[in-house]
Short mmCIF file of C-alpha atoms in Angstrom, two decimals:
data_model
loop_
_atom_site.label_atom_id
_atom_site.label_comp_id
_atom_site.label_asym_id
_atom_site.label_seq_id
_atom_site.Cartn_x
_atom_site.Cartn_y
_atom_site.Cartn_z
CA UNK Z 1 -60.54 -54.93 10.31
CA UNK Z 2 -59.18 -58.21 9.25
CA UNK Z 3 -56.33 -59.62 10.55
CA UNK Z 4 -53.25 -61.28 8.79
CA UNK Z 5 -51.94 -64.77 10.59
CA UNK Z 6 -48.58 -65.92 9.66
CA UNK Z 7 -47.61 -69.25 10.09
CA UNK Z 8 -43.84 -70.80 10.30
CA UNK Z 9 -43.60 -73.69 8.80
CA UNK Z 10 -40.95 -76.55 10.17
CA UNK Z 11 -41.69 -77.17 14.25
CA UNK Z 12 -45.50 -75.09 13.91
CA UNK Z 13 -47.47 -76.70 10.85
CA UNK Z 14 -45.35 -79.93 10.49
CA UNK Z 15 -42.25 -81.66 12.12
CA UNK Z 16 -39.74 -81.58 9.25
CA UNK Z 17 -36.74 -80.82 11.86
CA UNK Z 18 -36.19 -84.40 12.36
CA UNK Z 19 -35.67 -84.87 8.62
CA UNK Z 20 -33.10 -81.74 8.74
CA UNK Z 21 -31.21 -83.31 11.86
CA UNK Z 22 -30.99 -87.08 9.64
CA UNK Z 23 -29.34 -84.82 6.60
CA UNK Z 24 -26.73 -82.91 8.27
CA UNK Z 25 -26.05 -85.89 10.61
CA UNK Z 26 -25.12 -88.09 7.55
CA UNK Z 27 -22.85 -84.85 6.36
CA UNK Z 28 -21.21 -84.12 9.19
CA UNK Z 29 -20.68 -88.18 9.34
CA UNK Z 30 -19.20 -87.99 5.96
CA UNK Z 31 -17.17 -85.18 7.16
CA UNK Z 32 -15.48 -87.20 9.93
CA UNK Z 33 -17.13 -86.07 12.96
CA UNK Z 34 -20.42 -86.45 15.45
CA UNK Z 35 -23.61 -84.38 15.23
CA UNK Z 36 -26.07 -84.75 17.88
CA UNK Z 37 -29.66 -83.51 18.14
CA UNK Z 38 -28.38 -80.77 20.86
CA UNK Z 39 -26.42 -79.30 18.35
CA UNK Z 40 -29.04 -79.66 15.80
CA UNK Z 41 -31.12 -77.23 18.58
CA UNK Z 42 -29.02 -73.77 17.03
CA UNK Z 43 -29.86 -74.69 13.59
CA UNK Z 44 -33.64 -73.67 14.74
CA UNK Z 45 -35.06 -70.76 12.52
CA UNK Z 46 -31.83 -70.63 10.71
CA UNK Z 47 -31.03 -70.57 6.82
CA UNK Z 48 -29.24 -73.56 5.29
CA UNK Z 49 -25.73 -71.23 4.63
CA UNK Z 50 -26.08 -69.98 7.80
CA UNK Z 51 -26.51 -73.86 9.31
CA UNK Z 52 -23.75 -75.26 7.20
CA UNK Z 53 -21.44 -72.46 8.72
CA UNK Z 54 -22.30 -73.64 12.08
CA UNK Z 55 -21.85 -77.60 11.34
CA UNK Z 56 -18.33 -76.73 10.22
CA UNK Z 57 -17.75 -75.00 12.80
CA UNK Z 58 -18.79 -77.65 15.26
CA UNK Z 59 -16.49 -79.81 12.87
CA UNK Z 60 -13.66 -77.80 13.35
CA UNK Z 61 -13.66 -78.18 9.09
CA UNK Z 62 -12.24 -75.84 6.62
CA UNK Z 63 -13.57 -75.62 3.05
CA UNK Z 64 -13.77 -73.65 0.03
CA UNK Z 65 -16.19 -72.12 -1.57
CA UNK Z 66 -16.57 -74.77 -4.15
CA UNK Z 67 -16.69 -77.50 -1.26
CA UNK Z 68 -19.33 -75.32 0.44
CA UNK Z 69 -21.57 -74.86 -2.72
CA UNK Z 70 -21.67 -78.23 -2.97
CA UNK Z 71 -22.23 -79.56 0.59
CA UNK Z 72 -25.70 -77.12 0.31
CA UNK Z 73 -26.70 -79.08 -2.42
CA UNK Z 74 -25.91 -82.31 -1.32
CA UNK Z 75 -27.43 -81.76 1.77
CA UNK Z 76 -30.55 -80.65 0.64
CA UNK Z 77 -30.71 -83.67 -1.84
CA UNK Z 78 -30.33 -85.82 1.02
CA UNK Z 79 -33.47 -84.10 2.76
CA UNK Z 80 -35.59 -83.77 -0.41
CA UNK Z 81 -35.35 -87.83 -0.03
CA UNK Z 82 -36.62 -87.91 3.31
CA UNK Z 83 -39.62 -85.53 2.96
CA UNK Z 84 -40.45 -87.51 -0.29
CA UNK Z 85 -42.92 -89.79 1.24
CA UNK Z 86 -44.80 -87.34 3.88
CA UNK Z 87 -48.55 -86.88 3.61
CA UNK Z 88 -51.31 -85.44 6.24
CA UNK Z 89 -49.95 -87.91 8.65
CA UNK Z 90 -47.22 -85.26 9.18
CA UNK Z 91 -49.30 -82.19 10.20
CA UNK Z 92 -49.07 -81.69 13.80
CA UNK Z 93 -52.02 -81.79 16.10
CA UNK Z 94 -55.36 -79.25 15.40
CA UNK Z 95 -52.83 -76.95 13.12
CA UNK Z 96 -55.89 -77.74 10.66
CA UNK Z 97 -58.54 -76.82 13.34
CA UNK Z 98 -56.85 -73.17 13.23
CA UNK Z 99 -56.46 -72.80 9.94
CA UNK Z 100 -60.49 -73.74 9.30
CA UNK Z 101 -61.12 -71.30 11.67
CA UNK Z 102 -59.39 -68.33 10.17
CA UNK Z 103 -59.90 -69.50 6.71
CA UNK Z 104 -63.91 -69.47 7.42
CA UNK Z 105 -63.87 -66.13 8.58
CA UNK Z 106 -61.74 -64.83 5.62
CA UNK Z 107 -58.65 -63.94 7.46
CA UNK Z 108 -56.00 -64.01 5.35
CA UNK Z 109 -53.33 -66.40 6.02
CA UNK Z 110 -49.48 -66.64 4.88
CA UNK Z 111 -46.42 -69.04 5.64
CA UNK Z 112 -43.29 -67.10 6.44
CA UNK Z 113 -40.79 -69.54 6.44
CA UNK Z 114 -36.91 -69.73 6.11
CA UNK Z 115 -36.89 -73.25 4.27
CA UNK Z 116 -36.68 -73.17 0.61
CA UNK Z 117 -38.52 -76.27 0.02
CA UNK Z 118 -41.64 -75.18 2.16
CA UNK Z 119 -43.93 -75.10 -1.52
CA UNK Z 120 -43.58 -78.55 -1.83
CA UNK Z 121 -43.67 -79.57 1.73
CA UNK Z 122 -47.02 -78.16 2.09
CA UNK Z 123 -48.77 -79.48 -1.52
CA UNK Z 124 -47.48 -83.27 -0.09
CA UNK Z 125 -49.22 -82.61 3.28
CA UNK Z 126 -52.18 -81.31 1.43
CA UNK Z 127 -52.60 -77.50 3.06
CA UNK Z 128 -51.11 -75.51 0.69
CA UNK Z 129 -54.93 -74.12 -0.43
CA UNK Z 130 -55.01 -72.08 2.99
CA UNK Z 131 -52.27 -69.61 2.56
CA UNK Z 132 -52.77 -66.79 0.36
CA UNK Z 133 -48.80 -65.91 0.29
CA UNK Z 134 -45.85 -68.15 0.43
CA UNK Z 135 -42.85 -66.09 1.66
CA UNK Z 136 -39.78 -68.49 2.29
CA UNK Z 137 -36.06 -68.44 1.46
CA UNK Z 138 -36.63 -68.06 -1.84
CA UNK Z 139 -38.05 -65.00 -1.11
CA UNK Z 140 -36.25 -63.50 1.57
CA UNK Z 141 -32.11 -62.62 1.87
CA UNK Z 142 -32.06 -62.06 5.54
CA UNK Z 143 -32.60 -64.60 7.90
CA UNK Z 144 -34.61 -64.20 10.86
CA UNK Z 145 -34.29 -62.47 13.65
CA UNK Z 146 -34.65 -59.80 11.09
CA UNK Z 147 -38.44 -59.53 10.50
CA UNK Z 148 -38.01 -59.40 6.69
CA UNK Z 149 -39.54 -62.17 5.96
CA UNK Z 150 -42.75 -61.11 8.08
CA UNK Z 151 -43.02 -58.10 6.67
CA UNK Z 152 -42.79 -58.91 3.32
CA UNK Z 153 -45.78 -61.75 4.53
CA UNK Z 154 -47.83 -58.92 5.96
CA UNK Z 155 -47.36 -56.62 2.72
CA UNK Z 156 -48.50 -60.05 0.30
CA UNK Z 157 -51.32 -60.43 1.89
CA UNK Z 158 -51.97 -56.50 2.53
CA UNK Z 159 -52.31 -55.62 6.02
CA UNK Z 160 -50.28 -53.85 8.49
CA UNK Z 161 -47.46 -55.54 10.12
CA UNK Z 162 -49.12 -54.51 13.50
CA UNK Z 163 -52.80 -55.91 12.81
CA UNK Z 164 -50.70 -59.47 12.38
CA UNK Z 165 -50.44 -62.49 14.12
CA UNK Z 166 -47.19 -65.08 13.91
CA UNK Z 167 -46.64 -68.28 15.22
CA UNK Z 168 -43.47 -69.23 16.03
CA UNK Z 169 -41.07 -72.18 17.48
CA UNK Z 170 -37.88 -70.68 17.35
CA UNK Z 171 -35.84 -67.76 19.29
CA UNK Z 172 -35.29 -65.96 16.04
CA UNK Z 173 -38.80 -66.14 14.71
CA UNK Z 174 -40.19 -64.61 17.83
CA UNK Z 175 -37.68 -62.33 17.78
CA UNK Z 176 -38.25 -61.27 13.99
CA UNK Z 177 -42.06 -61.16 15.21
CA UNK Z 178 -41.32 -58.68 17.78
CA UNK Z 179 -38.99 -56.71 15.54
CA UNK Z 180 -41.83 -56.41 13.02
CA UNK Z 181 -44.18 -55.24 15.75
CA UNK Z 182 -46.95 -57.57 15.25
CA UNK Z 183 -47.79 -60.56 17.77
CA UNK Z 184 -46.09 -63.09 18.40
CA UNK Z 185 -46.80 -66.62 19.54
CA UNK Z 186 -44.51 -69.18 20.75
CA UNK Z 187 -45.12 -72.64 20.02
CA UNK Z 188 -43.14 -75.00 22.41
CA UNK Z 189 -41.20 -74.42 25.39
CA UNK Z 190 -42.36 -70.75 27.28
CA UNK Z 191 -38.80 -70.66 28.98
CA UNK Z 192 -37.16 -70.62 25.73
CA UNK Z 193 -39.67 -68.72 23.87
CA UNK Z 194 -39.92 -66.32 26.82
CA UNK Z 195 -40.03 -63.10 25.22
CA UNK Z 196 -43.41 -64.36 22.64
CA UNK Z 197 -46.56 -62.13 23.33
CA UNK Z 198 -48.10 -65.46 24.30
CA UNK Z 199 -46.82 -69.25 24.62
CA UNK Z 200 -48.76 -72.62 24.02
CA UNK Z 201 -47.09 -76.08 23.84
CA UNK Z 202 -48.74 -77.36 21.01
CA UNK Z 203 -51.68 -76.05 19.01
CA UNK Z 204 -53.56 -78.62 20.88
CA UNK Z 205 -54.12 -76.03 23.83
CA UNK Z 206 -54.74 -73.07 21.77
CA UNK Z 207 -59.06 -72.50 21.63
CA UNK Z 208 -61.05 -70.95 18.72
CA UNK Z 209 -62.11 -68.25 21.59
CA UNK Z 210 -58.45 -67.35 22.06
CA UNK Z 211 -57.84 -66.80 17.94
CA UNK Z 212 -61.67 -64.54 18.47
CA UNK Z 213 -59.99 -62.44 20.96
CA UNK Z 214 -56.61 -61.76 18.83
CA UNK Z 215 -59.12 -61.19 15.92
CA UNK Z 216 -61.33 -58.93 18.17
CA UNK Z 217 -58.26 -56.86 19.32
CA UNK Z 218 -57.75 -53.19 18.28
#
């Protein structure tokens, strides 16, 4: 039985969070107030409405729907400028040591992601050739913790939501995981990711043997 392995893209294949805290930093500046990178911590896992909402909250800033429309796209401009320029450099550590791994053995492999620029993002780090479905939020209209965009990951690549495997950095995503009754594990901190299946800091801890024994399971 083959296994399905679902990766999430910003904060578990590369670091683009830093780019997202520079662009709504320079919009909330523009908007007249501070935004620091404790804030940026709820935007984790989020959508970009659903993030924008929160800034302008934290803002204390009303807008219309015209002014909202068009702080989406500006911020996202803004970002596209910033992840112009990455390259492998940007992958974080033995991500590509898994994916070998389950690519070798034929496991089918799939992003499930709520950015909307995750395509691109992966052809400029050069790994876009491992996943055999890209679900992101062009896909998807609701953000995680529903597991929609897991499920609809699990049926691309056909297998059953409970024979997969997702790896996750955010509250949400684990939560989504869980929802979608397939296992889930938390990259980063285990007090925050406490209710993941399993919890690593970094793919750097996580062995071949380990990925064997998830593959091996019933």
């Amino acid at each position: 039985m083959k296994k399905g392995f679902i990766f999430d893209l910003d904060g578990v294949i590369v670091d683009t969070a830093k780019y997202h805290y520079l662009a709504w930093k320079n919009l909330a500046n523009e908007l007249g107030f501070e935004f620091t990178k404790e804030q940026n911590e709820l935007f984790k896992g989020v959508s970009r409405k659903r993030c924008l909402e929160i800034l302008l909250e934290i803002g204390k800033v009303e807008a219309t729907q015209e002014q909202f429309d068009t702080w989406m796209i500006e911020k996202n401009v803004d970002y596209l400028k910033y992840i112009e320029n990455m390259d492998a450099s940007e992958i974080l550590p033995d991500v590509p040591k898994i994916l070998d791994y389950l690519k070798d053995r034929k496991h089918p492999i799939a992003l499930g992601s709520a950015s909307k620029n995750a395509q691109p993002i992966l052809e400029k780090v050069g790994l876009l050739s491992y996943f055999d479905a890209i679900v992101d939020g062009n896909n998807v209209t609701k953000a995680k913790p529903d597991p929609e965009v897991f499920l609809l990951a699990a049926e691309q690549l056909g297998v059953n939501s409970q024979d997969c495997v997702v790896f996750e950095d955010a509250v949400a995503g684990v939560q989504a995981a869980n929802s979608a009754k397939m296992i889930s594990i938390g990259i980063g901190d285990d007090k925050v990711l406490s209710e993941a299946a399993y919890n690593f800091n970094d793919f750097t801890e996580i062995e071949t043997s380990f990925i064997q024994d998830l593959i091996n399971k019933n």
